[in-house]
Amino acid sequence: MKLLEITGGETLSGTIRISGAKNSAVALIPAAILADSESTICNIPEITDIDALCDILDDLGVSVKRSTESVIVDPTNLKNKEIPENLSRKLRASYYFMGALLGKYKKVEMCFPGGCSIGARPIDLHLKGFEALGAKVKVKGNKYTVEAKKLKGAPIYLDIASVGATINIMLAAVKAEGKTTIDNAAKEPEIVNVATFLNSMGAKITGAGTSTIKIVGVEHLKGCFHEVIPDRIEAGTYLIIGALCGKKLKIDNIIPEHLESLTSKLQEIGASLEIGPDYITISKKAGYKGVRVQTATYPGFPTDLQQPFTTLLTQCKGNSKLEETIYENRFMHVPYLVDMGADIVIEGDTLKIKGPTKLQAREVVATDLRAGAALVAAALTAKGTTKITNVEHILRGYERIVEKLKAVGAKIKSLEI
Ligand code: EPZ
């Protein structure tokens, strides 16, 4: 098992280059099998979620060539067979193979995807979309068989603006006969990145990034070249770390517009930011004031930054209030922050935070990806040396986090125990 050892109190200066977006790349790689020929996707983050997806492609007989930050996917020899549980359980995003295999072969068999324990995370909206397109869904234990004689475009309304369901239905609908409309679609930038990839293959998708997406089915899709957008959640995490212990810390290779909900909150607490065309520079300031935060679907405050932002709120003067509206169990970082000295009370889906409080080093556990990020931020701020175990969760979503932080002055090392 891997462990991170972080000695807090250092000032971080220099440049952190942001990698490709995990939540885009994990959809683009399954989407690539919809084409009849080879695709090249660049700016792929080197994280373990990508390794897991490439293992699934390999198991399906798809040729995968990987080089630094890019992947070449050739689905010519794909054999549409059941995706075994040991592969699909490694990450939640394996469910994108449902939409892709159904969309191309009208049949998919796979076991329920894995993922963080931040909530029940059902996939009922994905399945409702597949059924609307004419598929039959059979569930036996945790194995799903979804198949259709014909996929026919249909109007689909999502009860929740689900990112996964929006993308998965897009994947299933691009080759369906006729027109599909997804209403109350999620608007995240990652969805636009996937729609652009599919359109480059020859799909006919309009409205991605709005709450109504229209798809007209096509016969064939051809492989193409595509680029993953920068990871706004990785960028946001490092901005929060910069607000806690940075001095002219430059977060580079980003799309600042994707981070507006965070940057406006950082300005509200009193952080000083310089926002450039593709970077943001941030320095820690004294006297941050407490604020109210409510997570929401894009362009609202992202739930994926709720946990690291909690750490920052412990350093803000007065009372802060943070409401998590997307997941029912996304506060598992809180007991560890409290053990480090934070004053946080959980009241249902809301955190009441009093600050600033001095944080002390402790031995803590990363319970999920973004909780781990919150603990890294806390350890960089705390007095002493913090040990974080279960860091495999963190490595799923943050490319070379130890190297990136060390390069700007953090005292951090990764150990095997
Ligand atoms: C994506 O998850 C991201 N993961 C999550 O990031 C992110 O937190 C989430 O979107 C919201 O932005 C990937 O893209 C791989 P949802 P997803 O479907 O698609 C409920 C991270 O840290 N729901 O938008 O699974 C669901 O339970 C991860 O990088 C249903 O009820 O999220 C949740 O409460 C964590 N039925 C809410 O909707 C469904 O069929 C939003 O989920 C689908 C979702």
Coordinates of C-alpha atoms and ligand atoms in Angstrom, one line a residue:
M1 CA 0.0 0.0 0.0
K2 CA 1.2 3.5 -0.8
L3 CA 1.6 6.2 1.9
L4 CA 2.3 9.9 1.5
E5 CA 4.4 11.7 4.1
I6 CA 4.0 15.5 4.0
T7 CA 5.7 18.1 6.2
G8 CA 3.6 21.2 6.3
G9 CA 4.5 24.9 6.6
E10 CA 6.4 25.3 3.3
T11 CA 5.6 28.1 0.9
L12 CA 4.9 26.8 -2.6
S13 CA 6.1 28.9 -5.5
G14 CA 6.6 28.2 -9.2
T15 CA 4.5 26.6 -11.9
I16 CA 2.2 23.5 -11.8
R17 CA 1.2 22.4 -15.3
I18 CA -2.3 20.9 -15.3
S19 CA -2.9 17.6 -17.1
G20 CA -5.8 16.4 -19.2
A21 CA -9.2 16.1 -17.5
K22 CA -9.8 12.7 -15.9
N23 CA -13.6 13.0 -16.2
S24 CA -13.3 13.6 -19.9
A25 CA -10.5 11.1 -20.7
V26 CA -12.4 8.3 -19.0
A27 CA -15.3 8.9 -21.4
L28 CA -13.3 9.5 -24.5
I29 CA -11.4 6.2 -24.4
P30 CA -14.6 4.1 -24.4
A31 CA -16.1 6.4 -27.0
A32 CA -13.2 5.7 -29.3
I33 CA -14.6 2.1 -29.9
L34 CA -17.6 3.6 -31.7
A35 CA -15.4 4.4 -34.7
D36 CA -14.6 1.8 -37.4
S37 CA -11.0 2.9 -37.5
E38 CA -8.1 4.2 -35.3
S39 CA -8.3 7.3 -33.2
T40 CA -5.5 9.2 -31.5
I41 CA -6.4 11.1 -28.3
C42 CA -3.7 13.4 -26.8
N43 CA -3.3 15.2 -23.5
I44 CA -4.4 12.0 -21.7
P45 CA -3.6 12.2 -18.0
E46 CA -1.2 9.4 -16.7
I47 CA -3.5 8.2 -13.9
T48 CA -4.5 4.7 -12.8
D49 CA -8.1 5.1 -14.1
I50 CA -6.7 5.3 -17.6
D51 CA -4.7 2.1 -17.0
A52 CA -7.9 0.4 -15.9
L53 CA -9.8 1.5 -19.1
C54 CA -6.9 0.4 -21.3
D55 CA -7.1 -3.1 -19.6
I56 CA -10.7 -3.3 -20.6
L57 CA -10.0 -2.3 -24.2
D58 CA -7.2 -4.9 -24.3
D59 CA -9.6 -7.5 -23.0
L60 CA -12.0 -6.7 -25.8
G61 CA -9.3 -7.2 -28.4
V62 CA -8.9 -3.5 -29.1
S63 CA -5.4 -2.4 -30.0
V64 CA -4.2 0.3 -27.6
K65 CA -0.9 2.1 -28.1
R66 CA 0.1 4.4 -25.3
S67 CA 2.9 7.0 -25.3
T68 CA 3.5 10.1 -23.2
E69 CA 0.1 11.6 -22.6
S70 CA -1.6 10.1 -25.6
V71 CA -3.4 6.9 -26.6
I72 CA -4.0 5.4 -30.0
V73 CA -7.1 3.2 -30.0
D74 CA -7.8 0.9 -33.0
P75 CA -11.2 -0.9 -32.6
T76 CA -10.9 -2.9 -35.9
N77 CA -10.6 -6.3 -34.2
L78 CA -12.9 -5.6 -31.2
K79 CA -14.7 -8.8 -30.0
N80 CA -17.9 -7.8 -28.2
K81 CA -17.8 -10.0 -25.1
E82 CA -18.7 -9.7 -21.5
I83 CA -16.5 -7.3 -19.6
P84 CA -15.4 -9.2 -16.5
E85 CA -16.1 -7.8 -13.0
N86 CA -12.4 -7.7 -12.0
L87 CA -11.9 -5.1 -14.7
S88 CA -15.2 -3.2 -14.6
R89 CA -15.1 -2.8 -10.8
K90 CA -11.8 -0.8 -10.9
L91 CA -13.6 2.5 -11.7
R92 CA -17.1 3.8 -12.0
A93 CA -16.4 5.2 -15.5
S94 CA -16.3 1.7 -16.9
Y95 CA -20.0 2.2 -17.4
Y96 CA -19.2 4.2 -20.5
F97 CA -18.6 0.9 -22.2
M98 CA -22.3 0.2 -21.8
G99 CA -23.3 3.2 -24.0
A100 CA -20.4 2.6 -26.4
L101 CA -20.9 -1.1 -27.0
L102 CA -24.7 -0.8 -27.1
G103 CA -24.4 2.1 -29.5
K104 CA -22.1 0.1 -31.9
Y105 CA -23.2 -3.5 -31.5
K106 CA -26.6 -3.1 -29.9
K107 CA -25.5 -5.4 -27.1
V108 CA -23.3 -5.1 -24.0
E109 CA -22.7 -7.4 -21.0
M110 CA -20.8 -6.1 -18.0
C111 CA -20.8 -6.0 -14.3
F112 CA -21.7 -3.0 -12.2
P113 CA -19.0 -0.3 -12.3
G114 CA -16.9 0.5 -9.2
G115 CA -16.2 4.0 -7.9
C116 CA -15.9 6.1 -4.7
S117 CA -18.1 5.4 -1.7
I118 CA -19.4 8.9 -1.8
G119 CA -23.0 7.8 -2.4
A120 CA -25.3 5.1 -3.7
R121 CA -24.5 6.3 -7.3
P122 CA -27.2 4.3 -9.1
I123 CA -27.2 4.2 -12.9
D124 CA -31.0 4.1 -13.3
L125 CA -31.0 7.2 -15.5
H126 CA -28.4 5.6 -17.8
L127 CA -30.6 2.5 -18.1
K128 CA -33.8 4.6 -18.6
G129 CA -32.0 6.3 -21.5
F130 CA -31.0 3.0 -23.1
E131 CA -34.6 1.6 -22.7
A132 CA -36.0 4.8 -24.3
L133 CA -33.8 4.0 -27.4
G134 CA -35.3 0.6 -27.6
A135 CA -32.9 -1.6 -25.6
K136 CA -33.9 -4.3 -23.1
V137 CA -32.1 -4.2 -19.8
K138 CA -31.6 -7.5 -17.8
V139 CA -29.9 -7.4 -14.4
K140 CA -28.7 -10.7 -12.8
G141 CA -26.9 -10.1 -9.5
N142 CA -24.5 -7.3 -10.4
K143 CA -24.3 -8.2 -14.1
Y144 CA -26.0 -6.1 -16.7
T145 CA -27.1 -7.3 -20.2
V146 CA -28.4 -4.5 -22.4
E147 CA -29.4 -5.3 -25.9
A148 CA -31.7 -4.0 -28.7
K149 CA -32.9 -5.4 -32.1
K150 CA -32.7 -1.8 -33.3
L151 CA -31.8 1.5 -31.6
K152 CA -34.3 4.2 -32.5
G153 CA -33.8 7.9 -31.5
A154 CA -36.2 9.1 -28.8
P155 CA -36.9 12.1 -26.6
I156 CA -35.3 11.5 -23.2
Y157 CA -35.7 13.6 -20.0
L158 CA -33.2 13.2 -17.2
D159 CA -34.7 13.7 -13.7
I160 CA -31.2 14.6 -12.6
A161 CA -28.7 16.5 -14.8
S162 CA -26.4 13.5 -14.5
V163 CA -23.0 13.8 -16.2
G164 CA -22.6 10.1 -16.6
A165 CA -26.1 9.5 -17.9
T166 CA -25.8 12.4 -20.4
I167 CA -22.6 11.0 -21.9
N168 CA -23.7 7.4 -21.8
I169 CA -26.9 8.2 -23.7
M170 CA -25.0 10.2 -26.2
L171 CA -22.7 7.2 -26.8
A172 CA -25.7 4.9 -27.3
A173 CA -27.6 7.3 -29.5
V174 CA -25.0 8.5 -32.1
K175 CA -25.7 5.5 -34.4
A176 CA -29.4 5.0 -33.5
E177 CA -31.9 5.5 -36.3
G178 CA -33.4 9.0 -36.2
K179 CA -33.3 11.8 -33.7
T180 CA -32.6 11.7 -29.9
T181 CA -33.2 14.7 -27.6
I182 CA -31.7 14.7 -24.1
D183 CA -33.5 17.3 -21.9
N184 CA -32.2 18.4 -18.6
A185 CA -28.8 17.2 -19.8
A186 CA -25.7 18.0 -17.7
K187 CA -23.6 20.9 -19.1
E188 CA -20.1 20.1 -17.8
P189 CA -17.2 21.0 -20.1
E190 CA -16.3 17.3 -20.2
I191 CA -19.6 16.6 -22.0
V192 CA -18.7 19.2 -24.7
N193 CA -15.2 17.5 -25.1
V194 CA -16.9 14.1 -25.7
A195 CA -19.5 15.5 -28.1
T196 CA -16.7 17.3 -30.1
F197 CA -14.8 14.0 -30.4
L198 CA -17.9 12.2 -31.6
N199 CA -18.7 15.0 -34.1
S200 CA -15.1 14.8 -35.4
M201 CA -15.8 11.1 -36.0
G202 CA -18.9 12.1 -38.1
A203 CA -21.6 12.1 -35.5
K204 CA -24.3 14.7 -35.6
I205 CA -24.6 16.2 -32.1
T206 CA -25.8 19.8 -31.3
G207 CA -26.4 21.5 -28.0
A208 CA -23.7 19.9 -25.9
G209 CA -22.9 22.2 -23.0
T210 CA -26.6 23.3 -22.8
S211 CA -29.4 21.5 -21.1
T212 CA -30.8 20.2 -24.4
I213 CA -28.7 18.0 -26.6
K214 CA -29.9 16.8 -30.0
I215 CA -28.4 13.8 -31.7
V216 CA -29.2 12.6 -35.3
G217 CA -28.0 9.0 -35.8
V218 CA -25.5 8.2 -38.5
E219 CA -24.4 4.9 -40.1
H220 CA -20.7 5.0 -39.7
L221 CA -18.1 6.8 -37.5
K222 CA -14.4 7.1 -38.5
G223 CA -11.5 7.4 -36.2
C224 CA -9.9 10.8 -35.8
F225 CA -7.5 12.9 -33.7
H226 CA -8.7 14.6 -30.5
E227 CA -7.4 16.4 -27.5
V228 CA -8.5 16.1 -23.8
I229 CA -9.4 19.5 -22.2
P230 CA -7.4 20.5 -19.1
D231 CA -8.6 19.1 -15.8
R232 CA -10.6 21.9 -14.1
I233 CA -10.8 19.8 -10.9
E234 CA -7.0 19.2 -10.7
A235 CA -6.5 22.9 -11.4
G236 CA -9.0 23.9 -8.7
T237 CA -7.4 21.6 -6.2
Y238 CA -4.0 23.3 -6.8
L239 CA -5.6 26.8 -6.7
I240 CA -7.0 25.9 -3.2
I241 CA -3.5 24.7 -2.2
G242 CA -2.1 28.0 -3.5
A243 CA -4.6 29.9 -1.4
L244 CA -3.4 28.0 1.6
C245 CA 0.4 28.1 1.2
G246 CA 1.3 29.6 -2.2
K247 CA 3.4 32.5 -3.2
K248 CA 2.8 33.5 -6.8
L249 CA 2.0 29.8 -7.5
K250 CA 1.1 29.6 -11.2
I251 CA -1.5 27.0 -12.3
D252 CA -0.8 26.7 -16.0
N253 CA -2.4 25.1 -19.1
I254 CA -6.0 25.7 -17.9
I255 CA -9.3 27.1 -19.2
P256 CA -10.1 29.8 -16.5
E257 CA -13.7 30.0 -17.7
H258 CA -14.2 26.4 -16.4
L259 CA -13.2 27.5 -12.9
E260 CA -15.3 30.7 -12.5
S261 CA -17.4 29.3 -9.7
L262 CA -14.2 28.6 -7.7
T263 CA -12.3 31.7 -8.6
S264 CA -15.2 33.9 -7.6
K265 CA -15.4 32.1 -4.2
L266 CA -11.6 32.5 -3.7
Q267 CA -12.0 36.2 -4.4
E268 CA -14.9 36.3 -2.0
I269 CA -12.8 34.9 0.9
G270 CA -10.1 37.4 0.0
A271 CA -7.5 35.5 -2.0
S272 CA -5.4 37.4 -4.6
L273 CA -5.6 35.9 -8.1
E274 CA -4.0 36.9 -11.4
I275 CA -6.2 35.4 -14.1
G276 CA -4.5 35.0 -17.5
P277 CA -5.7 33.5 -20.8
D278 CA -4.6 30.0 -19.9
Y279 CA -3.3 30.2 -16.3
I280 CA -4.1 31.6 -12.9
T281 CA -1.4 32.8 -10.4
I282 CA -2.4 32.7 -6.7
S283 CA -0.7 33.8 -3.4
K284 CA -1.7 33.1 0.1
K285 CA -3.1 36.2 1.9
A286 CA -3.8 36.8 5.6
G287 CA -7.3 37.3 6.9
Y288 CA -9.5 35.2 4.7
K289 CA -13.1 35.5 5.7
G290 CA -15.7 32.7 6.0
V291 CA -18.3 32.3 3.2
R292 CA -21.3 30.2 2.2
V293 CA -20.9 27.5 -0.5
Q294 CA -23.4 25.3 -2.1
T295 CA -22.3 22.6 -4.6
A296 CA -24.3 22.4 -7.9
T297 CA -24.1 21.0 -11.4
Y298 CA -22.0 23.0 -13.8
P299 CA -21.5 26.0 -14.0
G300 CA -22.2 25.9 -10.2
F301 CA -19.6 25.1 -7.5
P302 CA -18.3 21.6 -8.4
T303 CA -18.9 18.9 -5.9
D304 CA -15.5 17.5 -6.7
L305 CA -13.9 20.7 -5.2
Q306 CA -16.1 20.6 -2.1
Q307 CA -13.7 18.5 -0.1
P308 CA -10.5 20.4 -0.7
F309 CA -12.4 23.7 -0.3
T310 CA -13.5 22.5 3.1
T311 CA -9.8 22.5 4.1
L312 CA -9.5 26.1 3.0
L313 CA -12.6 27.1 4.9
T314 CA -11.0 25.9 8.1
Q315 CA -8.5 28.7 7.7
C316 CA -11.1 31.4 7.1
K317 CA -12.1 33.8 9.9
G318 CA -15.6 33.4 11.3
N319 CA -18.3 31.0 10.3
S320 CA -18.5 29.3 7.0
K321 CA -21.3 27.1 5.7
L322 CA -21.0 24.5 3.0
E323 CA -23.9 22.5 1.5
E324 CA -23.3 19.4 -0.5
T325 CA -26.3 18.9 -2.9
I326 CA -25.0 16.2 -5.3
Y327 CA -23.9 13.3 -3.1
E328 CA -25.2 11.9 0.1
N329 CA -21.9 10.8 1.6
R330 CA -19.2 13.2 0.6
F331 CA -18.0 14.3 4.1
M332 CA -15.6 11.5 4.9
H333 CA -12.7 13.9 5.0
V334 CA -14.3 15.8 7.9
P335 CA -13.4 13.5 10.9
Y336 CA -9.8 13.6 9.8
L337 CA -9.7 17.4 9.5
V338 CA -11.3 17.6 12.9
D339 CA -8.7 15.3 14.3
M340 CA -6.1 17.7 12.8
G341 CA -7.7 20.5 14.7
A342 CA -10.4 21.9 12.4
D343 CA -13.7 23.1 13.9
I344 CA -16.3 21.5 11.7
V345 CA -19.8 20.2 12.5
I346 CA -21.8 18.1 10.1
E347 CA -25.5 18.9 10.1
G348 CA -27.1 16.6 7.4
D349 CA -25.9 17.7 4.0
T350 CA -24.3 20.9 5.5
L351 CA -21.0 21.6 7.1
K352 CA -20.7 24.4 9.7
I353 CA -17.1 25.5 9.9
K354 CA -15.5 27.9 12.3
G355 CA -12.0 29.3 11.7
P356 CA -9.2 29.9 11.5
T357 CA -7.9 26.9 13.4
K358 CA -4.4 25.7 13.7
L359 CA -4.0 22.3 12.0
Q360 CA -1.6 19.7 13.5
A361 CA 0.0 16.7 11.7
R362 CA -1.8 13.4 12.2
E363 CA -2.0 9.9 10.6
V364 CA -5.0 10.1 8.3
V365 CA -6.7 7.9 5.6
A366 CA -7.8 8.9 2.1
T367 CA -11.3 7.5 2.0
D368 CA -12.0 8.6 -1.6
L369 CA -10.3 10.6 -4.4
R370 CA -11.2 14.1 -3.4
A371 CA -11.2 13.5 0.4
G372 CA -7.6 12.5 -0.2
A373 CA -7.0 15.8 -2.0
A374 CA -8.5 17.6 1.0
L375 CA -6.1 15.8 3.3
V376 CA -3.1 16.7 1.1
A377 CA -4.1 20.4 1.3
A378 CA -4.5 20.1 5.1
A379 CA -1.1 18.3 5.5
L380 CA 0.6 21.1 3.5
T381 CA -0.9 23.6 5.9
A382 CA -0.5 21.7 9.2
K383 CA 2.4 22.0 11.6
G384 CA 4.5 18.8 11.5
T385 CA 4.6 15.7 9.3
T386 CA 1.3 14.1 8.3
K387 CA 1.0 10.5 7.0
I388 CA -1.8 9.8 4.5
T389 CA -2.6 6.1 3.7
N390 CA -4.8 4.6 1.0
V391 CA -3.3 7.1 -1.4
E392 CA -4.2 4.8 -4.3
H393 CA -7.5 6.8 -4.3
I394 CA -5.5 10.0 -4.9
L395 CA -3.4 8.5 -7.6
R396 CA -6.6 7.6 -9.6
G397 CA -7.2 11.2 -10.3
Y398 CA -4.1 13.4 -9.8
E399 CA -1.3 12.7 -12.3
R400 CA 2.2 12.8 -10.6
I401 CA 0.9 14.7 -7.6
V402 CA 4.1 14.1 -5.6
E403 CA 6.4 15.3 -8.4
K404 CA 4.2 18.3 -9.1
L405 CA 4.0 19.5 -5.5
K406 CA 7.7 18.7 -4.8
A407 CA 8.7 20.8 -7.9
V408 CA 7.1 23.9 -6.3
G409 CA 8.7 23.4 -2.8
A410 CA 6.5 21.0 -0.9
K411 CA 8.1 18.5 1.5
I412 CA 6.3 15.4 0.3
K413 CA 7.3 11.9 -0.4
S414 CA 5.6 8.6 -1.4
L415 CA 6.4 5.5 0.5
E416 CA 5.5 1.8 0.1
I417 CA 4.3 0.2 3.3
Ligands
EPZ1 C1 -19.3 12.4 -12.6 O1 -19.8 11.3 -11.9 C2 -17.9 12.5 -12.2 N1 -17.2 11.3 -12.5 C3 -17.8 12.8 -10.7 O2 -16.4 13.0 -10.4 C4 -18.6 14.1 -10.4 O3 -18.6 14.2 -9.0 C5 -20.0 13.9 -10.9 O4 -20.0 13.6 -12.3 C6 -20.8 15.2 -10.7 O5 -20.1 16.3 -11.3 C7 -16.8 11.0 -13.8 O6 -17.1 11.8 -14.7 C8 -16.1 9.7 -14.0 P1 -23.7 12.1 -11.9 P2 -21.3 10.7 -12.3 O7 -24.3 11.1 -12.7 O8 -21.5 10.8 -13.8 C9 -27.2 10.7 -9.1 C10 -14.5 12.6 -9.2 O9 -14.2 12.9 -8.0 N2 -27.5 9.7 -10.2 O10 -23.7 13.5 -12.4 O11 -21.4 9.4 -11.7 C11 -25.9 10.3 -8.4 O12 -26.1 9.3 -7.5 C12 -15.8 12.0 -9.5 O13 -13.7 12.9 -10.2 C13 -28.7 9.0 -10.1 O14 -29.4 9.0 -9.1 O15 -22.2 11.8 -11.5 C14 -25.4 11.6 -7.9 O16 -26.1 11.8 -6.6 C15 -16.6 11.7 -8.2 N3 -29.0 8.1 -11.1 C16 -26.0 12.7 -8.9 O17 -27.0 12.0 -9.6 C17 -28.2 8.0 -12.2 O18 -28.5 7.2 -13.1 C18 -24.9 13.2 -9.8 O19 -24.3 12.1 -10.4 C19 -27.0 8.8 -12.3 C20 -26.7 9.7 -11.3

